[in-house]
PDB file of C-alpha atoms in Angstrom:
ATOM      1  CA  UNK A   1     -67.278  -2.884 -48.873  1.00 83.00           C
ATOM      2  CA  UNK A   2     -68.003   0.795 -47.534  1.00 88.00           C
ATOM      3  CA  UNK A   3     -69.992   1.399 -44.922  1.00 90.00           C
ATOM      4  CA  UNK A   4     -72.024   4.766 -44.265  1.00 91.00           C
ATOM      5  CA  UNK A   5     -73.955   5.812 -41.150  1.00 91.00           C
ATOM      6  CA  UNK A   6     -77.131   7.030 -41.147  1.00 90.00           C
ATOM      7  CA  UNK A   7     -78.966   8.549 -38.293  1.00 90.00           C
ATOM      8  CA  UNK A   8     -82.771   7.439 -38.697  1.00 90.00           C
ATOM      9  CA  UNK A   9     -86.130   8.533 -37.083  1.00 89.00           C
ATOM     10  CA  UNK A  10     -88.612   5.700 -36.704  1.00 89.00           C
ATOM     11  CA  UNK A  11     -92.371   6.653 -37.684  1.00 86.00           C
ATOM     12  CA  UNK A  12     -95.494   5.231 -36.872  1.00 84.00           C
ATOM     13  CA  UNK A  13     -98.164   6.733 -39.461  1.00 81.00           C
ATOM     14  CA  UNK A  14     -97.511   5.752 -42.936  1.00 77.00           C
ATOM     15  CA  UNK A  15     -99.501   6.067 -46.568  1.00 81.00           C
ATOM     16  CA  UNK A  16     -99.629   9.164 -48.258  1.00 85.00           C
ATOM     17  CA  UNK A  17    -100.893  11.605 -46.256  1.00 88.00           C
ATOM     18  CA  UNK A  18     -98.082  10.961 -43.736  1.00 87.00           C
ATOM     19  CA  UNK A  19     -95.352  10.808 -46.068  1.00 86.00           C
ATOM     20  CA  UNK A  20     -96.575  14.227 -46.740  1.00 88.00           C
ATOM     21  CA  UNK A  21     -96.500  15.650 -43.345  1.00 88.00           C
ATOM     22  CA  UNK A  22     -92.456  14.048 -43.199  1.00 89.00           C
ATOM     23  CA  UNK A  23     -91.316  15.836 -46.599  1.00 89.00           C
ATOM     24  CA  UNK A  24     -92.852  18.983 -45.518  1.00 91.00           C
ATOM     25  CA  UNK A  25     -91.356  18.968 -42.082  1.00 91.00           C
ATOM     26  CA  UNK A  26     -87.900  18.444 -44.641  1.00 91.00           C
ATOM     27  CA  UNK A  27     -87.395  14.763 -44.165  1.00 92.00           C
ATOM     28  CA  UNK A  28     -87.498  12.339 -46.775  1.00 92.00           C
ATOM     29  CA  UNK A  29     -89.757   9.137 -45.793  1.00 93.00           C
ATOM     30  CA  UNK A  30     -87.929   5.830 -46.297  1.00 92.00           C
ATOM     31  CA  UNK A  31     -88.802   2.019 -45.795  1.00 92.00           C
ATOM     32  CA  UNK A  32     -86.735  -1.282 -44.409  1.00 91.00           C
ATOM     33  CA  UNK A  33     -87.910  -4.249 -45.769  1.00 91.00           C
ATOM     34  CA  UNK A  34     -86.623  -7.869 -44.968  1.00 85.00           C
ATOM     35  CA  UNK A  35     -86.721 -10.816 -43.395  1.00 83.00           C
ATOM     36  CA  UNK A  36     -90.640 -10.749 -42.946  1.00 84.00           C
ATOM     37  CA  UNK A  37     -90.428  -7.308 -41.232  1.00 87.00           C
ATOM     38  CA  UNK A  38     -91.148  -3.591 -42.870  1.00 88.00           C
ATOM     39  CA  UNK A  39     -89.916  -0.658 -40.827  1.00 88.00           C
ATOM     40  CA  UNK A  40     -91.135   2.678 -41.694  1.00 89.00           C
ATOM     41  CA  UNK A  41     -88.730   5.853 -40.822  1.00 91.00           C
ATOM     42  CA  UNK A  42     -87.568   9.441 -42.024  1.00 92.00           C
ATOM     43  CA  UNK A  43     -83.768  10.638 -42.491  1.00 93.00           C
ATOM     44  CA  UNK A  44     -82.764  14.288 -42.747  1.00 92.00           C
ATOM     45  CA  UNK A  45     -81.525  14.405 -46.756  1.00 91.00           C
ATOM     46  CA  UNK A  46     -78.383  16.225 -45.585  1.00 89.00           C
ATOM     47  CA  UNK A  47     -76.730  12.756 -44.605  1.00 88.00           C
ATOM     48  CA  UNK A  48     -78.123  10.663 -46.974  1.00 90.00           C
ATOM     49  CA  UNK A  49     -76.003  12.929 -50.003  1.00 89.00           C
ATOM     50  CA  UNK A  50     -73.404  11.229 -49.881  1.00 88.00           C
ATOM     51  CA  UNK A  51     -75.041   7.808 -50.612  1.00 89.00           C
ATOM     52  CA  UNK A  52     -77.069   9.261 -53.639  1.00 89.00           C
ATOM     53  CA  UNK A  53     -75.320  11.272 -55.002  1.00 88.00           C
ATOM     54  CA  UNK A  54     -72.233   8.902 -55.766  1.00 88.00           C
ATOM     55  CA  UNK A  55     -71.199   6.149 -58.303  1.00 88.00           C
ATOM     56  CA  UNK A  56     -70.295   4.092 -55.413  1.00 89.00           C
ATOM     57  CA  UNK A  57     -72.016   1.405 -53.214  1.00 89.00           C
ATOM     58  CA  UNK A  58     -72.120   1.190 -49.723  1.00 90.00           C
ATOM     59  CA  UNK A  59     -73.782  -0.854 -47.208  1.00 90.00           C
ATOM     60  CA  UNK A  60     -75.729   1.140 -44.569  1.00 92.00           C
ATOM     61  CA  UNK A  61     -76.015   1.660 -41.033  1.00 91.00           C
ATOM     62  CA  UNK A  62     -79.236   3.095 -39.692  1.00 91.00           C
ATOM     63  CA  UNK A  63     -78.871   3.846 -36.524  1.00 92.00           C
ATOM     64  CA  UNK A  64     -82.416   4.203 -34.919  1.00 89.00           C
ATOM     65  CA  UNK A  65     -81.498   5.562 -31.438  1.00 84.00           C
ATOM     66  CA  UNK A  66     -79.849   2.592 -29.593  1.00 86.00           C
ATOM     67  CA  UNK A  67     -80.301  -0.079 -32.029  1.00 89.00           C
ATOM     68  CA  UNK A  68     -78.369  -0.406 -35.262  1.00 89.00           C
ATOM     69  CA  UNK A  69     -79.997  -2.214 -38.392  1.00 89.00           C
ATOM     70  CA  UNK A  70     -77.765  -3.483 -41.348  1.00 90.00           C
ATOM     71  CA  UNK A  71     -79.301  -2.184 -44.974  1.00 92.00           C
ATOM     72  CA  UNK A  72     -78.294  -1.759 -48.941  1.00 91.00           C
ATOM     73  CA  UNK A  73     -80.448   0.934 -50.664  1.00 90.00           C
ATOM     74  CA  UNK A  74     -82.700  -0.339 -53.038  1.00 89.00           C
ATOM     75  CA  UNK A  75     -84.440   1.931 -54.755  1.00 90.00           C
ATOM     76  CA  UNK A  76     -84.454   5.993 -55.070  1.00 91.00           C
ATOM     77  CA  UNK A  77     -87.504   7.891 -56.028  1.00 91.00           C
ATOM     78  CA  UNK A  78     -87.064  11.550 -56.963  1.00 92.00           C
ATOM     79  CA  UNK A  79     -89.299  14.302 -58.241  1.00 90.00           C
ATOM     80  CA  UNK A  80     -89.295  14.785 -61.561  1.00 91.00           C
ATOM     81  CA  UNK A  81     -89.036  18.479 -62.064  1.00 93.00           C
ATOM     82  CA  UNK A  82     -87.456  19.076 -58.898  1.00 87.00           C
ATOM     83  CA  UNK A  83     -84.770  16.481 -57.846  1.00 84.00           C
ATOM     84  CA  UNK A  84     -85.598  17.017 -54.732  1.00 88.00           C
ATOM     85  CA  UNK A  85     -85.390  13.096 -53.438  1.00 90.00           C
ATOM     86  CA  UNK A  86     -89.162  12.223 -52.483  1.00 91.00           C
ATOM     87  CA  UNK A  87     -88.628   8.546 -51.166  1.00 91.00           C
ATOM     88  CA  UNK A  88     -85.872   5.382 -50.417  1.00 92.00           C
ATOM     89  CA  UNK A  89     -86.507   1.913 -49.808  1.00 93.00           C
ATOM     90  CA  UNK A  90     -84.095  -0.094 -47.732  1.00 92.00           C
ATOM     91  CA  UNK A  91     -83.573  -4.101 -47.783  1.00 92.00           C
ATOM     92  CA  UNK A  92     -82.439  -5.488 -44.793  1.00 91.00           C
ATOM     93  CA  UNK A  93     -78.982  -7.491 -44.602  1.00 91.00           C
ATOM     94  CA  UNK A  94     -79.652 -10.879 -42.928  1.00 87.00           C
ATOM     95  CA  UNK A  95     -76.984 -12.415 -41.343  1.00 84.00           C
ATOM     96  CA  UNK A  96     -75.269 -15.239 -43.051  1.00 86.00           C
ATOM     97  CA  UNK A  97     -77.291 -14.721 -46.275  1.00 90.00           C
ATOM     98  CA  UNK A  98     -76.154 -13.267 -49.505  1.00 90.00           C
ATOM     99  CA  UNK A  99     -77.272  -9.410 -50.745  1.00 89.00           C
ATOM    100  CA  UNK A 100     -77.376  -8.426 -54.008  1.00 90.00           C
ATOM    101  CA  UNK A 101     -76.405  -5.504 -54.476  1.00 90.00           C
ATOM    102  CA  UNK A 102     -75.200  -2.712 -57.929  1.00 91.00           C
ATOM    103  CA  UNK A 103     -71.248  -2.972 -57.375  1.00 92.00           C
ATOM    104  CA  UNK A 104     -69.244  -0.216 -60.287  1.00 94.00           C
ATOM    105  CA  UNK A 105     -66.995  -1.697 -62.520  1.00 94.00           C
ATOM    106  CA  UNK A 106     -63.177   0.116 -63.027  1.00 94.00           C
ATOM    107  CA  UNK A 107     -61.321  -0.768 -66.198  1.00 93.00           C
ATOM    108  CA  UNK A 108     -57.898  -1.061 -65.673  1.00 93.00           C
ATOM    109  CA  UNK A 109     -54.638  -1.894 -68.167  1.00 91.00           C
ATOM    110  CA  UNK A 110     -54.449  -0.231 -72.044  1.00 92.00           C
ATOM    111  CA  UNK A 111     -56.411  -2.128 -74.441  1.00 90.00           C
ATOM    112  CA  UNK A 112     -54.635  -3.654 -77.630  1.00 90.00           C
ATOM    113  CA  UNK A 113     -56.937  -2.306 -79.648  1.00 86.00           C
ATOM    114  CA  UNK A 114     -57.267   1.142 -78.362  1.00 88.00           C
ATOM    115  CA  UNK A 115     -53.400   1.288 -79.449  1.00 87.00           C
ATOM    116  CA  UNK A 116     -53.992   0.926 -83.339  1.00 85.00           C
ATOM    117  CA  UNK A 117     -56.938   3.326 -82.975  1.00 84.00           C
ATOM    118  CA  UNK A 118     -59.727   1.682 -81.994  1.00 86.00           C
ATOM    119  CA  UNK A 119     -62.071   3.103 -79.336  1.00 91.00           C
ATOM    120  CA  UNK A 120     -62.515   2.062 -75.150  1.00 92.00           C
ATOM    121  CA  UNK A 121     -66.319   1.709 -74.581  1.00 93.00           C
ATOM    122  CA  UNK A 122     -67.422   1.172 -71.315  1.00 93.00           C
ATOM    123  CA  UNK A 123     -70.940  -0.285 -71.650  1.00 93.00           C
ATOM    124  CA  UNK A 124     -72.159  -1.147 -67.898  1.00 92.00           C
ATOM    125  CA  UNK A 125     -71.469   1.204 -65.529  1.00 93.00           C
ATOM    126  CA  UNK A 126     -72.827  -0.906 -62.356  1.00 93.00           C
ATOM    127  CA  UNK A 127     -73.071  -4.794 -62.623  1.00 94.00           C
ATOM    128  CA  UNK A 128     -75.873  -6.605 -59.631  1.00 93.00           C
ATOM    129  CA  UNK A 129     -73.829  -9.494 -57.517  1.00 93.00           C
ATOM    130  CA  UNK A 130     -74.478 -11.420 -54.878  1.00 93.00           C
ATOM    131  CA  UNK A 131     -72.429 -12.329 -52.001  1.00 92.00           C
ATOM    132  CA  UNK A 132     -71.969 -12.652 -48.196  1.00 91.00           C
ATOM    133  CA  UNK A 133     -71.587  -8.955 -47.084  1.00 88.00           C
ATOM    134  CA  UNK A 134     -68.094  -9.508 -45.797  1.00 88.00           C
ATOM    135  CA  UNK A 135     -66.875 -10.892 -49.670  1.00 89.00           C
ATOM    136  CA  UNK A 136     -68.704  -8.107 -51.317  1.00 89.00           C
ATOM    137  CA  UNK A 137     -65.981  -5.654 -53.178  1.00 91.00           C
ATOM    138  CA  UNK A 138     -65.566  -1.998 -53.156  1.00 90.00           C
ATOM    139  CA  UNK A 139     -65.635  -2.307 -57.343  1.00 93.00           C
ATOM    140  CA  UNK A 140     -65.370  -4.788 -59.975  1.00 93.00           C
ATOM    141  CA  UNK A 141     -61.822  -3.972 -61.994  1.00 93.00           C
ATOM    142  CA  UNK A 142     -62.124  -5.517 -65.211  1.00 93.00           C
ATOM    143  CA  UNK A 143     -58.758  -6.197 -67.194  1.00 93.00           C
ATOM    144  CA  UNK A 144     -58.673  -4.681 -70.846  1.00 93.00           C
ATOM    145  CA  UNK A 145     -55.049  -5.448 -71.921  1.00 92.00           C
ATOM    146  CA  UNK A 146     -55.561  -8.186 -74.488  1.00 90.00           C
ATOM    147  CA  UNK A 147     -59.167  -6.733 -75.506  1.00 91.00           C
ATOM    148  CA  UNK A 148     -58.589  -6.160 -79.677  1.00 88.00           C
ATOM    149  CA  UNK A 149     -60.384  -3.954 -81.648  1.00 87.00           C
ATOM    150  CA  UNK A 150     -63.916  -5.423 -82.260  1.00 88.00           C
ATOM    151  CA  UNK A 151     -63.991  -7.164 -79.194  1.00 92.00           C
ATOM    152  CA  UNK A 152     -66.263  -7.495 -76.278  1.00 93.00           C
ATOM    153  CA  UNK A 153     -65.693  -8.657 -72.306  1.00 93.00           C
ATOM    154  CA  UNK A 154     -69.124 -10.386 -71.081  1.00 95.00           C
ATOM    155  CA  UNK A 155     -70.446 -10.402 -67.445  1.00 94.00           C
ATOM    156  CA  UNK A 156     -69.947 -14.547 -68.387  1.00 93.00           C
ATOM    157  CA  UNK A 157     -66.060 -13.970 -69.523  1.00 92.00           C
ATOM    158  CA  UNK A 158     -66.017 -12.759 -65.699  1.00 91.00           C
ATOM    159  CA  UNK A 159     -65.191 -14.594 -62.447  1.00 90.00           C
ATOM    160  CA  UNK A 160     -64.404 -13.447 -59.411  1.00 90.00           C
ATOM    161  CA  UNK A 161     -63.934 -15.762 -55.770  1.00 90.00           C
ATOM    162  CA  UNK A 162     -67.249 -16.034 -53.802  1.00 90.00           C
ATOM    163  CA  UNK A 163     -69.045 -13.692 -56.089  1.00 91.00           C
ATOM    164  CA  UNK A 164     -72.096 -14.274 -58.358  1.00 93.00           C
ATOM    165  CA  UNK A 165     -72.850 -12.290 -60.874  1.00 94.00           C
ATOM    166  CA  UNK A 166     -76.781 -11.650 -61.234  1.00 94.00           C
ATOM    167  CA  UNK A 167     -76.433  -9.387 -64.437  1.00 93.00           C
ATOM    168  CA  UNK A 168     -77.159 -11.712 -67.028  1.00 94.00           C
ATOM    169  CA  UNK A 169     -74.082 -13.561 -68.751  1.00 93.00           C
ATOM    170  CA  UNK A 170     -74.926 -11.814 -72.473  1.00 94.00           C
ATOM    171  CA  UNK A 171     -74.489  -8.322 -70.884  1.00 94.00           C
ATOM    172  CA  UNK A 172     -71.618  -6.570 -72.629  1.00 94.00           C
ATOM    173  CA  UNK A 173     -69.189  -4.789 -70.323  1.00 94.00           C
ATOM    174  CA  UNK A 174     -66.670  -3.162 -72.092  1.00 94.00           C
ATOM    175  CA  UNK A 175     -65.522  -3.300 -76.062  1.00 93.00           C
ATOM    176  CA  UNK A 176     -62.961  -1.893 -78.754  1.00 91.00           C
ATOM    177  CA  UNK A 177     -64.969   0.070 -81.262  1.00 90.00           C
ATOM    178  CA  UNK A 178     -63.693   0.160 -84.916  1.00 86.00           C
ATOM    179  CA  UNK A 179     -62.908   3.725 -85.336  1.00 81.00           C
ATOM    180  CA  UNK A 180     -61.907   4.954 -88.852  1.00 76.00           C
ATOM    181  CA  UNK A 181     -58.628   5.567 -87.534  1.00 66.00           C
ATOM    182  CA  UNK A 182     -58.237   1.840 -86.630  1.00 64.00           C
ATOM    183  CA  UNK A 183     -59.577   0.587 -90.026  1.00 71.00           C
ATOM    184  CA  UNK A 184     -56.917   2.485 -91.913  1.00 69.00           C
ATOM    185  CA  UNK A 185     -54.577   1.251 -89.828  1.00 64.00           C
ATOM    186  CA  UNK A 186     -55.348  -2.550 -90.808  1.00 64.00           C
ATOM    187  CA  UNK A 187     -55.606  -1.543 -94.821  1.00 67.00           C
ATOM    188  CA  UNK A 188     -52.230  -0.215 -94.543  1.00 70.00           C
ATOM    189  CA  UNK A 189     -51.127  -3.706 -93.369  1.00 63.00           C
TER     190      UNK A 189
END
């Protein structure tokens, strides 16, 4: 999996009225959580872009001066009128432990079904996994060849080596629509 680097400012005061004083000094107030210990630190939004604003997932560095902590971003709060990103929670990566973490999925091949005229529907974008960092894939590439008009690929029809999938089993991934095109298609049979 991709790694970024993040440079990271450790803070000492935390709560509202401090988170505040960060965002108006034009930080953005963040928090590392895990293994029993909460960290609380500010990050210039310029370097954290390319994290946010991506379809990808990475696993972060934050590098707090000399001493480098291991992270996958949790959760993003924004404001709502402004986008302007308000606050980012971190979860620490234990060593030896599995992360879950929002991988994207990549369809790949041409569908059997898109060929009569049926339609490609991709319905989850991201699917949650868990795994040891170093198994943990750039993106989950889901083959659609024999996938036939009307039918549907499950997060259970799925298996990939040393990889869990936390999305529950019932979740659709991808399907063949019928299409009006495709139904005329099978009268004419």
């Amino acid at each position: 999996m991709k790694t970024i680097v993040v440079n990271a400012v450790e803070r000492n005061d935390f709560g509202k009225k401090a988170a505040k004083a960060v965002r108006r000094e034009g930080l953005v107030p963040c928090v590392l959580c895990g293994n029993g210990e909460t960290v609380n630190f500010s990050v210039d939004p310029r370097e954290i872009k390319a994290l946010i604003y991506t379809p990808n997932s990475y696993i972060v560095e934050l590098h707090f001066g000399d001493k480098v902590e291991l992270a996958v971003l949790r959760e993003a709060q924004f404001h709502p009128v402004r986008e302007q990103i308000l606050h980012l929670d971190f979860f620490r990566i234990a060593a030896g432990k599995p992360v879950a973490i929002a991988i994207p999925v990549r369809l790949s091949g041409n569908a059997e079904g898109v060929k009569v005229g049926g339609k490609l529907v991709l319905s989850a974008r991201k699917l949650i996994v868990s795994a040891l960092v170093e198994n943990l894939p750039d993106e989950i590439v889901v083959d659609v060849t024999s996938l036939g008009v009307g039918k549907t690929i499950f997060v259970g029809d799925l298996s990939i080596e040393n990889l869990k999938f936390v999305t529950p089993a019932t979740t659709a991934v991808c399907a063949v629509r019928v299409t009006r095109a495709s139904r005329g298609a099978a009268a004419e049979k």
